[in-house]
Amino acid sequence: MLPESGTELSIVEVAPRDGLQNEAIVLAPKLRAEFIRRLTSTGISRIEAGSFVNPKWIPAMAGTADVFAELDGLNGVRLSALTPNARGFADACATSVGEVAVFMSASETHNQKNTNCSTQESVDRFAPILEQSTALGLRVRGYLSVVAGCPYEGSVAVSRVVRLGSRLLEMGCYELSLGDTIGVATPRQIHTLMDGFAAEGIDSDRLAWHLHDTRGTALANVVAGLERGVRTFDASAGGLGGCPYAPGASGNVATEDVVYLADQMGLSTGIDLDALVDVSGWMAEHLGKAPVSRVWQAMWSAKETR
Ligand code: HMG
Ligand code: MG
């Protein structure tokens, strides 16, 4: 069933992390911070600001600590960062980070390629992060990638997704973001995975969807998530993004596309779509390419012909 008019959605803006991590142009921390400041001014209230990972593998996320330093004192927004291990968590804790996210994959091969360890080793790495964050009063989000298909192994069993996802929640993650990393999912798969979690007693309010739009199915999958009671969706301004360890995978569902859908369905995101289009247009100039978002394209050309 679709949500009632007036229902609030929570958008987690991931462009400054997922959006920029795969770009050929590496942006300076000052500019990334300015991007975040501008995103905040559109009403976005949750933003993934960067990641504390090895800059040898993800050069675009180098200087994430400097991004946080630039944003010190920014109000009205929850800023988070990816922390895959103790080193990343310690680096994050030395900043003003408000929340961290641990990430692992549902398939062994993607986990190995992405984080240089097995899924069991990921769980072992996360245990002390969750213990320490509880003591520090820091929230931890959990990500599970390739839930609808792996670029190396193909299909991934629902039972495996549900087992690993449940483990992250049991360990203390307050929310589990389910990643269709390579954008292969269809609404039926979203329903099947939601059935799997429901059978384990996991409510939709603990789940979020992180949908890449490689094959143009992401927005349909958002609707499937809405039908199943999910109210939190990751999205990326302009549709920027991709995973460096998922060859050919394109960006997340565009925030503009989700906000347009929500607005027209009478759902509330708190985000000013017109202002967001301007921010994505500004970022596009820095990256030297137009956003892929269909809504952005329609609204931008309408602005230009005005
Ligand atoms: P590791 O296992 O220690 O191994 O790192 P390593 O081969 O990277 O090498 C070790 C070196 O890394 C050592 O330095 C460590 O000190 C250093 P050296 O002795 O060579 O000078 N090191 C670090 N440096 C900075 N920050 C750290 C850190 N840890 C160790 N945190 C690690 C494991 C996961 C850190 C590494 O493999 C890595 O950085 N991988 C990149 C992972 C990544 O960022 N992937 C993209 C994000 S995930 C994603 O996009 C999916 C998502 O969007 C959801 C979806 O779409 O499904 C979330
Ligand atoms: Mg992603």
Short mmCIF file of C-alpha atoms and ligand atoms in Angstrom, two decimals:
data_model
loop_
_atom_site.label_atom_id
_atom_site.label_comp_id
_atom_site.label_asym_id
_atom_site.label_seq_id
_atom_site.Cartn_x
_atom_site.Cartn_y
_atom_site.Cartn_z
CA MET A 1 0.00 0.00 0.00
CA LEU A 2 1.26 3.48 -0.81
CA PRO A 3 1.84 5.85 2.14
CA GLU A 4 -0.82 8.39 3.03
CA SER A 5 -0.50 11.93 1.82
CA GLY A 6 1.60 13.98 4.26
CA THR A 7 3.83 11.05 5.25
CA GLU A 8 7.38 12.16 5.97
CA LEU A 9 10.32 10.61 4.14
CA SER A 10 13.91 10.77 5.27
CA ILE A 11 16.44 11.31 2.50
CA VAL A 12 20.07 10.48 3.18
CA GLU A 13 22.07 12.59 0.75
CA VAL A 14 25.13 10.61 -0.36
CA ALA A 15 26.51 12.74 -3.21
CA PRO A 16 29.47 14.15 -1.24
CA ARG A 17 30.60 10.55 -0.55
CA ASP A 18 29.14 8.02 -3.01
CA GLY A 19 28.72 10.73 -5.64
CA LEU A 20 32.26 12.00 -5.56
CA GLN A 21 34.20 8.82 -4.68
CA ASN A 22 34.11 7.56 -8.26
CA GLU A 23 34.73 10.83 -10.09
CA ALA A 24 37.88 11.26 -12.15
CA ILE A 25 38.21 14.83 -10.86
CA VAL A 26 39.29 14.91 -7.21
CA LEU A 27 37.78 17.90 -5.44
CA ALA A 28 39.55 19.70 -2.61
CA PRO A 29 38.04 19.36 0.90
CA LYS A 30 37.09 23.07 0.95
CA LEU A 31 34.96 22.63 -2.18
CA ARG A 32 33.40 19.39 -0.86
CA ALA A 33 32.51 21.26 2.34
CA GLU A 34 30.93 24.06 0.31
CA PHE A 35 28.89 21.43 -1.57
CA ILE A 36 27.62 20.10 1.77
CA ARG A 37 26.82 23.59 3.04
CA ARG A 38 24.80 24.29 -0.11
CA LEU A 39 23.00 20.93 0.13
CA THR A 40 22.08 21.74 3.73
CA SER A 41 20.57 25.05 2.62
CA THR A 42 18.04 23.13 0.47
CA GLY A 43 16.56 21.52 3.57
CA ILE A 44 18.45 18.22 3.37
CA SER A 45 19.00 17.10 6.95
CA ARG A 46 21.11 13.93 6.63
CA ILE A 47 24.31 13.99 4.58
CA GLU A 48 27.12 11.49 4.15
CA ALA A 49 30.09 13.83 4.10
CA GLY A 50 32.92 11.44 3.23
CA SER A 51 34.78 8.31 4.22
CA PHE A 52 37.75 7.41 6.37
CA VAL A 53 39.28 4.85 4.04
CA ASN A 54 42.66 4.28 2.45
CA PRO A 55 43.30 7.21 0.06
CA LYS A 56 45.42 4.87 -2.04
CA TRP A 57 42.18 3.08 -3.04
CA ILE A 58 39.76 6.01 -2.94
CA PRO A 59 41.75 9.18 -3.67
CA ALA A 60 38.61 11.34 -3.96
CA MET A 61 37.84 10.84 -0.26
CA ALA A 62 41.29 11.93 0.97
CA GLY A 63 40.99 14.85 3.36
CA THR A 64 37.61 13.88 4.81
CA ALA A 65 38.86 15.12 8.22
CA ASP A 66 39.43 18.53 6.60
CA VAL A 67 35.86 18.48 5.22
CA PHE A 68 34.58 18.02 8.79
CA ALA A 69 36.91 20.77 10.09
CA GLU A 70 35.49 23.16 7.47
CA LEU A 71 31.95 22.29 8.56
CA ASP A 72 32.49 22.62 12.30
CA GLY A 73 29.45 24.35 13.78
CA LEU A 74 27.13 23.69 10.82
CA ASN A 75 23.65 23.32 12.32
CA GLY A 76 20.47 21.59 11.21
CA VAL A 77 22.13 18.60 9.56
CA ARG A 78 23.30 15.13 10.62
CA LEU A 79 26.70 14.55 9.02
CA SER A 80 28.05 11.02 8.78
CA ALA A 81 31.08 9.24 7.38
CA LEU A 82 32.02 5.70 6.36
CA THR A 83 34.37 3.91 8.78
CA PRO A 84 35.22 0.35 7.67
CA ASN A 85 37.75 -0.46 10.39
CA ALA A 86 39.32 0.65 13.69
CA ARG A 87 41.73 3.02 11.93
CA GLY A 88 38.89 4.75 10.05
CA PHE A 89 36.77 4.93 13.21
CA ALA A 90 39.62 6.50 15.21
CA ASP A 91 40.19 9.06 12.45
CA ALA A 92 36.46 9.86 12.40
CA CYS A 93 36.32 10.25 16.19
CA ALA A 94 39.02 12.92 15.98
CA THR A 95 36.56 15.09 13.99
CA SER A 96 33.14 16.58 14.68
CA VAL A 97 31.42 13.58 13.00
CA GLY A 98 27.86 13.11 14.27
CA GLU A 99 27.35 9.56 13.10
CA VAL A 100 29.37 6.83 11.36
CA ALA A 101 28.52 4.01 8.97
CA VAL A 102 30.08 0.57 8.70
CA PHE A 103 29.81 -1.22 5.38
CA MET A 104 30.12 -4.75 4.12
CA SER A 105 28.82 -6.80 1.20
CA ALA A 106 26.42 -9.70 0.98
CA SER A 107 28.82 -11.56 -1.32
CA GLU A 108 32.30 -12.73 -0.32
CA THR A 109 33.97 -11.58 -3.54
CA HIS A 110 32.64 -8.03 -3.45
CA ASN A 111 33.51 -7.74 0.22
CA GLN A 112 37.05 -8.94 -0.46
CA LYS A 113 37.55 -6.56 -3.39
CA ASN A 114 36.01 -3.59 -1.60
CA THR A 115 37.42 -3.99 1.88
CA ASN A 116 40.24 -6.52 1.59
CA CYS A 117 38.66 -9.01 3.99
CA SER A 118 36.02 -11.74 4.33
CA THR A 119 32.48 -10.99 5.54
CA GLN A 120 33.32 -12.63 8.89
CA GLU A 121 36.39 -10.40 9.20
CA SER A 122 34.18 -7.37 8.48
CA VAL A 123 31.85 -8.37 11.31
CA ASP A 124 34.91 -8.80 13.58
CA ARG A 125 36.19 -5.34 12.57
CA PHE A 126 32.80 -3.76 13.31
CA ALA A 127 32.34 -5.24 16.80
CA PRO A 128 34.76 -2.84 18.57
CA ILE A 129 33.43 0.10 16.51
CA LEU A 130 29.91 -0.62 17.76
CA GLU A 131 31.10 -1.09 21.34
CA GLN A 132 33.05 2.16 21.39
CA SER A 133 30.36 4.15 19.61
CA THR A 134 27.81 3.07 22.21
CA ALA A 135 30.12 4.33 24.93
CA LEU A 136 30.60 7.60 23.01
CA GLY A 137 26.88 8.00 22.24
CA LEU A 138 27.62 7.96 18.50
CA ARG A 139 25.09 6.41 16.16
CA VAL A 140 26.23 3.72 13.72
CA ARG A 141 24.47 2.99 10.46
CA GLY A 142 25.04 -0.35 8.71
CA TYR A 143 25.35 -0.82 4.98
CA LEU A 144 24.95 -4.13 3.21
CA SER A 145 25.99 -4.01 -0.45
CA VAL A 146 25.13 -6.10 -3.53
CA VAL A 147 21.88 -7.34 -1.96
CA ALA A 148 20.20 -7.73 -5.35
CA GLY A 149 23.17 -9.06 -7.29
CA CYS A 150 26.97 -9.07 -7.26
CA PRO A 151 29.17 -7.97 -10.17
CA TYR A 152 31.46 -10.95 -9.51
CA GLU A 153 29.16 -13.73 -8.22
CA GLY A 154 25.83 -12.93 -9.86
CA SER A 155 22.73 -13.63 -7.80
CA VAL A 156 22.95 -13.48 -4.01
CA ALA A 157 20.67 -15.66 -1.86
CA VAL A 158 17.96 -13.78 0.04
CA SER A 159 18.77 -15.91 3.12
CA ARG A 160 22.34 -14.63 3.04
CA VAL A 161 21.24 -10.99 2.74
CA VAL A 162 18.81 -11.40 5.62
CA ARG A 163 21.35 -13.24 7.80
CA LEU A 164 24.12 -10.65 7.34
CA GLY A 165 21.73 -7.69 7.52
CA SER A 166 20.16 -9.02 10.73
CA ARG A 167 23.65 -9.48 12.18
CA LEU A 168 24.46 -5.78 11.60
CA LEU A 169 21.25 -4.75 13.35
CA GLU A 170 21.84 -7.17 16.25
CA MET A 171 25.32 -5.75 16.69
CA GLY A 172 23.78 -2.32 17.30
CA CYS A 173 23.43 -0.55 13.97
CA TYR A 174 20.37 1.68 14.35
CA GLU A 175 19.47 1.35 10.67
CA LEU A 176 20.38 -0.99 7.83
CA SER A 177 20.82 0.49 4.37
CA LEU A 178 20.33 -2.15 1.70
CA GLY A 179 22.51 -1.47 -1.32
CA ASP A 180 21.61 -2.37 -4.87
CA THR A 181 25.20 -1.49 -5.72
CA ILE A 182 25.04 -2.34 -9.41
CA GLY A 183 21.46 -1.25 -10.07
CA VAL A 184 19.97 -4.59 -11.07
CA ALA A 185 16.99 -4.79 -8.72
CA THR A 186 13.36 -4.71 -9.75
CA PRO A 187 10.31 -4.07 -7.53
CA ARG A 188 9.64 -7.81 -7.22
CA GLN A 189 13.10 -8.31 -5.73
CA ILE A 190 12.54 -5.42 -3.32
CA HIS A 191 9.33 -7.13 -2.15
CA THR A 192 11.07 -10.51 -1.84
CA LEU A 193 13.86 -9.03 0.27
CA MET A 194 11.35 -7.13 2.41
CA ASP A 195 9.48 -10.45 2.92
CA GLY A 196 12.77 -12.03 4.02
CA PHE A 197 13.41 -9.36 6.65
CA ALA A 198 9.77 -9.36 7.80
CA ALA A 199 10.00 -13.14 8.36
CA GLU A 200 12.91 -12.45 10.73
CA GLY A 201 10.79 -9.89 12.61
CA ILE A 202 12.70 -6.90 11.23
CA ASP A 203 10.40 -3.94 10.69
CA SER A 204 10.60 -1.69 7.67
CA ASP A 205 11.37 1.30 9.88
CA ARG A 206 14.82 -0.14 10.57
CA LEU A 207 15.54 -0.49 6.85
CA ALA A 208 16.61 2.00 4.19
CA TRP A 209 17.20 1.45 0.49
CA HIS A 210 20.36 2.59 -1.31
CA LEU A 211 19.51 2.21 -4.96
CA HIS A 212 21.91 2.76 -7.81
CA ASP A 213 20.19 3.61 -11.07
CA THR A 214 22.33 1.76 -13.59
CA ARG A 215 19.37 0.29 -15.48
CA GLY A 216 16.75 2.95 -14.76
CA THR A 217 14.84 0.85 -12.20
CA ALA A 218 15.78 2.79 -9.07
CA LEU A 219 12.72 5.02 -8.87
CA ALA A 220 10.39 2.03 -9.41
CA ASN A 221 12.26 0.36 -6.55
CA VAL A 222 11.73 3.42 -4.34
CA VAL A 223 7.99 3.02 -4.93
CA ALA A 224 8.25 -0.68 -4.03
CA GLY A 225 10.05 0.31 -0.80
CA LEU A 226 7.32 2.86 -0.04
CA GLU A 227 4.65 0.18 -0.56
CA ARG A 228 6.44 -1.93 2.05
CA GLY A 229 6.64 0.82 4.67
CA VAL A 230 10.21 1.98 4.10
CA ARG A 231 10.54 5.70 4.76
CA THR A 232 14.29 6.23 4.42
CA PHE A 233 16.03 6.37 1.05
CA ASP A 234 19.59 7.20 0.12
CA ALA A 235 19.86 9.48 -2.88
CA SER A 236 22.48 11.53 -4.63
CA ALA A 237 22.15 15.10 -5.87
CA GLY A 238 22.09 15.08 -9.66
CA GLY A 239 22.42 11.26 -9.67
CA LEU A 240 26.17 11.37 -9.02
CA GLY A 241 27.88 8.21 -7.85
CA GLY A 242 29.09 4.65 -8.17
CA CYS A 243 31.17 2.06 -6.39
CA PRO A 244 34.81 1.80 -7.53
CA TYR A 245 34.54 -1.98 -6.91
CA ALA A 246 31.43 -2.43 -9.07
CA PRO A 247 32.63 -1.85 -12.64
CA GLY A 248 30.06 -0.08 -14.82
CA ALA A 249 27.75 0.76 -11.91
CA SER A 250 26.39 4.27 -12.18
CA GLY A 251 25.11 6.73 -9.62
CA ASN A 252 22.45 6.50 -6.97
CA VAL A 253 18.89 7.40 -7.67
CA ALA A 254 18.95 11.19 -8.06
CA THR A 255 17.72 13.19 -5.08
CA GLU A 256 15.86 15.45 -7.51
CA ASP A 257 13.97 12.44 -8.92
CA VAL A 258 12.99 11.18 -5.45
CA VAL A 259 11.96 14.64 -4.23
CA TYR A 260 9.86 15.25 -7.37
CA LEU A 261 8.16 11.87 -6.93
CA ALA A 262 7.53 12.58 -3.24
CA ASP A 263 6.21 16.11 -3.87
CA GLN A 264 3.81 14.91 -6.56
CA MET A 265 2.61 12.04 -4.35
CA GLY A 266 1.92 14.42 -1.45
CA LEU A 267 4.79 13.04 0.64
CA SER A 268 7.08 15.33 2.57
CA THR A 269 10.90 15.42 2.37
CA GLY A 270 11.56 18.94 3.67
CA ILE A 271 13.74 19.55 0.60
CA ASP A 272 13.32 22.54 -1.74
CA LEU A 273 13.54 20.97 -5.20
CA ASP A 274 14.21 24.22 -7.04
CA ALA A 275 17.11 25.08 -4.71
CA LEU A 276 18.50 21.55 -5.08
CA VAL A 277 18.52 21.85 -8.88
CA ASP A 278 20.70 24.97 -8.49
CA VAL A 279 23.14 23.16 -6.18
CA SER A 280 23.50 20.23 -8.60
CA GLY A 281 23.99 22.71 -11.44
CA TRP A 282 26.74 24.41 -9.44
CA MET A 283 28.47 21.07 -8.74
CA ALA A 284 28.12 20.06 -12.41
CA GLU A 285 30.23 23.07 -13.38
CA HIS A 286 33.00 21.89 -11.07
CA LEU A 287 32.85 18.35 -12.46
CA GLY A 288 32.54 19.48 -16.07
CA LYS A 289 29.45 17.38 -16.84
CA ALA A 290 25.70 17.67 -16.63
CA PRO A 291 23.77 15.69 -14.00
CA VAL A 292 22.07 12.52 -15.25
CA SER A 293 18.91 13.21 -13.23
CA ARG A 294 15.88 13.41 -15.54
CA VAL A 295 14.12 15.84 -13.22
CA TRP A 296 17.25 18.01 -13.03
CA GLN A 297 17.44 18.12 -16.85
CA ALA A 298 13.78 19.07 -17.22
CA MET A 299 13.94 21.74 -14.52
CA TRP A 300 17.31 23.15 -15.61
CA SER A 301 16.24 23.62 -19.22
CA ALA A 302 13.01 25.24 -18.02
CA LYS A 303 15.13 27.65 -15.93
CA GLU A 304 17.38 28.43 -18.87
CA THR A 305 14.51 29.22 -21.24
CA ARG A 306 12.81 31.44 -18.68
P1 HMG B 1 43.32 -2.87 4.94
O1 HMG B 1 42.67 -4.19 5.04
O2 HMG B 1 44.12 -2.47 6.11
O3 HMG B 1 44.24 -3.06 3.72
O4 HMG B 1 42.28 -1.74 4.61
P2 HMG B 1 44.96 -2.16 2.64
O5 HMG B 1 45.38 -3.10 1.57
O6 HMG B 1 44.10 -1.04 2.20
O7 HMG B 1 46.39 -1.65 3.23
C1 HMG B 1 46.79 -1.35 4.47
C2 HMG B 1 47.21 0.10 4.51
O8 HMG B 1 46.02 0.88 4.59
C3 HMG B 1 48.05 0.47 5.70
O9 HMG B 1 48.90 1.55 5.38
C4 HMG B 1 47.00 0.95 6.67
O10 HMG B 1 47.52 1.82 7.65
C5 HMG B 1 46.07 1.71 5.75
P3 HMG B 1 50.41 1.37 4.81
O11 HMG B 1 51.07 0.53 5.85
O12 HMG B 1 50.29 0.67 3.49
O13 HMG B 1 50.91 2.76 4.69
N1 HMG B 1 44.72 1.81 6.25
C6 HMG B 1 44.00 2.96 6.21
N2 HMG B 1 44.27 4.20 5.76
C7 HMG B 1 43.32 5.12 5.89
N3 HMG B 1 42.10 4.87 6.41
C8 HMG B 1 41.79 3.65 6.87
C9 HMG B 1 42.76 2.64 6.78
N4 HMG B 1 42.77 1.33 7.11
C10 HMG B 1 43.95 0.85 6.78
N5 HMG B 1 40.58 3.41 7.38
C11 HMG B 1 40.18 -0.77 3.96
C12 HMG B 1 40.91 -1.94 4.59
C13 HMG B 1 38.70 -1.09 3.99
C14 HMG B 1 40.45 0.47 4.78
C15 HMG B 1 40.67 -0.56 2.52
O14 HMG B 1 40.53 -1.75 1.79
C16 HMG B 1 39.94 0.55 1.80
O15 HMG B 1 40.16 1.73 2.07
N6 HMG B 1 39.01 0.20 0.85
C17 HMG B 1 38.17 1.16 0.14
C18 HMG B 1 36.71 0.86 0.47
C19 HMG B 1 35.77 1.92 -0.06
O16 HMG B 1 35.83 3.07 0.35
N7 HMG B 1 34.85 1.53 -0.97
C20 HMG B 1 33.85 2.41 -1.49
C21 HMG B 1 32.79 2.71 -0.46
S1 HMG B 1 31.64 1.38 -0.22
C22 HMG B 1 30.40 1.67 -1.42
O17 HMG B 1 30.56 2.51 -2.25
C23 HMG B 1 29.11 0.91 -1.31
C24 HMG B 1 27.98 1.73 -0.68
O18 HMG B 1 27.76 2.95 -1.38
C25 HMG B 1 26.68 0.91 -0.66
C26 HMG B 1 26.30 0.34 -2.01
O19 HMG B 1 26.26 1.06 -3.03
O20 HMG B 1 25.99 -0.86 -2.02
C27 HMG B 1 28.30 2.10 0.79
MG MG B 2 26.63 3.14 -3.22
#
